[in-house]
């Protein structure tokens, strides 16, 4: 076959210009061209006869058959001159025949070459003993015309036949899907077109077969797909890998490429690809170098090449794109000087042209340097610039900074770097969340920290979003929950909070969530508990004022990203709202004249009681205040509430007990209680009251009371303006606090009261018990931090902790007559039981409770605790009674309860709440 | 896009249309054949079976010589697929890529990878660890993902049957 090809190609080469394009394709060569040409030469040979006579003859390609030595000799001879032409011809004939017979066996008539090709590497099979002499086809180039005559003709004819069939399957290159002009094959026998082969070799440096990954150190380019690989030319020497040919034995070869050609024309064709051809389709200019070529394109075609593309070397020179110089910046953005605008396109023509270019090269904005592809850019960024690993961990990829200085400033702005010198020197000691940062501080720099710092470091920020709905707070959008677990943690809190209104009594709020929403929470508790464990690991303190402690003022974003505080697990029991509850709610609604605010606080009170988050006492007080301090109504409603809780005896009992106490409270309201006070003992009790109660009373007495309605308004206002903060108590020991500012008691406990400024105002009036309980812990702390919340709070919302403040608010509503409150009962003995005051406190407390709901573990102030377990406490049964009495007695009783309850509460914390 | 790439892509496309795979559906915008949208069913008998997964295939300019870029558009819970949909699969790695690799076989490999994650070459190590050490919880999470993404549309009796025995109802969603 080669012979034929050679013979056909050579004339063409002469006629055809050097352009590969102008050449007919391989297929044509074999089909048309060759047939045409060959026919002229061959007609003498009857094909059929040849085939029959020589079933194998055309297989001239079978290089496989020979003994290497033989071959060598032959080659040498061939090279030496044409002397052995005849011998060659014979040898070829034999070799082919044998090879053919072996491989194909069955269909001699049809393209044997094909058969071979498909069978796999024919040469290998053929090797060894059978054929002794086969000249290398390429060599034959010289001889072909003279010697090969008949056989060649046969081959050609066969090839023609084969080609007809193969046109469909093999004609196009598998890789580039173009017609194959020259087949390229290695030892493995897989064929591609020569362009792809060269491309792979030169540009991608891949010498292995693209189909089977066999390493092909040498390729054979042939014009027919069935040309076997000339194994005979493989020298046995150690230097040669399997599949490697001694290229020099072949007349036409390229050592650098490791390619052997069948003919000179083929070689020229192929090597032409690698020249600096002008990309212009109509230009045959061949340059000596890139620069040379560019000069040419610029002068002749008025276009330039992109240096990036050209350097990348994944395309032949003639495949490069020619860019008009003024539009090059659109392809290579680095050509646009900094601060300049990219060139504008004028006219559709230009637009079309640019659209055809594809995307421009990516550029490094720091260096103003473009790169061929994003891979290169990525490499550059990795090497030359700094990536923020914290952002990366948090899911934000590809955040780069010019250098470490900038990265460092990013760290301080967006993350939590360790500011200790040792860590600064070390660099990259940065944390994504405050929690991690504190953990690091405690773990690594424990020794250098003052006890105060340590203490502060153990405080956990809890940034809770205030519940939505009822108070018309708009919760900040919860963090998107993707990203790191940390993020999820922080985003969980708001979610939890949002859930609350969906509770049993939440019918009316516009923000009610479908019950399905409640289900969403179910999976959460375990996670939270996990966090709880972690928190417990390094201190249970929660504080809101720690930002100051952090000293890094730039942590503003902490709330969003870093806040690790989480609500403690809370189990919402999706309970059906039964009719009774609905009815109750409706009834209350009418009572309060459908005031959203009041209703919601009512609902929350019930909810929190149900969930063990607030004592029954709280509930009662809330109801009392909601119902405009109407004791009778309160009594009735609370009874009904108790009814709805049937089935949970403890709860019911708790309510009734609280109701009883409430009644007593009412009764004692006016009588002076001075003497009755019993010192509060336990945690939540009116400890603070001890200290300040009397004084407060005195103070309060001196203040003028505002009208009840005013107070109520104020409370409402405060509630409405309440910040997003939501206190939570992570565990029994650690209690969450306020809007980012929590107060801690001495033991690192957080006093929730502080978190709820509104409480202060409102609760002040409320039985001292409640205040006392909530504040007690805080009171213990000599230093209580008062948190000034927003301006909105100013009047109504004051840190509970400051029991001192309470009188202010309370005073307004207080009636002097009541003044003497039982010191024992409340921190604010002076708190009059006046309905007005009560209202407020209840409301505020309610709010507080609501905020705390996120927490399972929140320990309600002991004073408020209704005794869920407290079966021992007497249950007051009478409903309708008016409570007008002095508060002292009630207070005392409350105090006693408080202790108990407080303690008990601690135990009940773990319980799942259910109503 | 170079002519070579387009030609090759079209050839691949023709191959796919000639012998379509019922589990893998390819949608191509004829005006831009170098971007494919692929919908792949979860392999049967695997935790992924209840879902249909979206994927994009983008062919680069150097396509046959450089691997195409496959990405899942569906959020996947899989050791070899990260949250952005990037896929870690041998055939698509530059060093392993062969210009002769058919895209069909790549897609088949993807299908295979879905059913048989390769935890030894993970893209998400945490999932790989879970896959190795706690298969049940892995499968559970996978199913949750399927539900969350809303892919589970029981269309056949058996799917319905399956869902009655295996709870596939959404448990939680991220709050908006």
PDB file of N, CA, C and O in Angstrom, chain A residues 321 528 597 628 719 732 779 781 883 898:
ATOM      1  N   UNK A 321      -5.662  32.771  16.747  1.00  0.00           N
ATOM      2  CA  UNK A 321      -6.658  33.753  16.328  1.00  0.00           C
ATOM      3  C   UNK A 321      -5.950  35.075  16.059  1.00  0.00           C
ATOM      4  O   UNK A 321      -5.038  35.453  16.800  1.00  0.00           O
ATOM      5  N   UNK A 528     -28.035  20.754  69.615  1.00  0.00           N
ATOM      6  CA  UNK A 528     -27.826  21.776  70.607  1.00  0.00           C
ATOM      7  C   UNK A 528     -27.149  21.202  71.834  1.00  0.00           C
ATOM      8  O   UNK A 528     -26.302  21.824  72.444  1.00  0.00           O
ATOM      9  N   UNK A 597     -50.870  42.548  71.331  1.00  0.00           N
ATOM     10  CA  UNK A 597     -49.779  42.520  72.288  1.00  0.00           C
ATOM     11  C   UNK A 597     -50.146  41.698  73.506  1.00  0.00           C
ATOM     12  O   UNK A 597     -49.411  40.817  73.941  1.00  0.00           O
ATOM     13  N   UNK A 628     -55.784  43.467  82.579  1.00  0.00           N
ATOM     14  CA  UNK A 628     -55.936  44.772  83.216  1.00  0.00           C
ATOM     15  C   UNK A 628     -56.135  44.681  84.724  1.00  0.00           C
ATOM     16  O   UNK A 628     -56.939  45.376  85.314  1.00  0.00           O
ATOM     17  N   UNK A 719     -41.625  47.176  74.749  1.00  0.00           N
ATOM     18  CA  UNK A 719     -41.648  45.853  74.157  1.00  0.00           C
ATOM     19  C   UNK A 719     -41.484  45.944  72.657  1.00  0.00           C
ATOM     20  O   UNK A 719     -40.751  45.172  72.037  1.00  0.00           O
ATOM     21  N   UNK A 732     -28.299  24.452  83.111  1.00  0.00           N
ATOM     22  CA  UNK A 732     -28.731  24.837  84.431  1.00  0.00           C
ATOM     23  C   UNK A 732     -27.750  25.811  85.030  1.00  0.00           C
ATOM     24  O   UNK A 732     -28.115  26.746  85.723  1.00  0.00           O
ATOM     25  N   UNK A 779     -27.987  40.220  91.980  1.00  0.00           N
ATOM     26  CA  UNK A 779     -27.746  41.033  93.157  1.00  0.00           C
ATOM     27  C   UNK A 779     -26.540  40.517  93.896  1.00  0.00           C
ATOM     28  O   UNK A 779     -25.776  41.280  94.476  1.00  0.00           O
ATOM     29  N   UNK A 781     -24.006  39.351  92.792  1.00  0.00           N
ATOM     30  CA  UNK A 781     -22.821  39.958  92.219  1.00  0.00           C
ATOM     31  C   UNK A 781     -22.790  41.374  92.699  1.00  0.00           C
ATOM     32  O   UNK A 781     -23.726  42.115  92.498  1.00  0.00           O
ATOM     33  N   UNK A 883     -58.286  39.792  95.673  1.00  0.00           N
ATOM     34  CA  UNK A 883     -57.087  39.804  96.512  1.00  0.00           C
ATOM     35  C   UNK A 883     -56.821  41.233  96.863  1.00  0.00           C
ATOM     36  O   UNK A 883     -56.348  41.992  96.034  1.00  0.00           O
ATOM     37  N   UNK A 898     -40.394  29.905  96.851  1.00  0.00           N
ATOM     38  CA  UNK A 898     -39.298  30.150  95.916  1.00  0.00           C
ATOM     39  C   UNK A 898     -38.150  29.216  96.184  1.00  0.00           C
ATOM     40  O   UNK A 898     -37.619  28.592  95.296  1.00  0.00           O
TER      41      UNK A 898
END
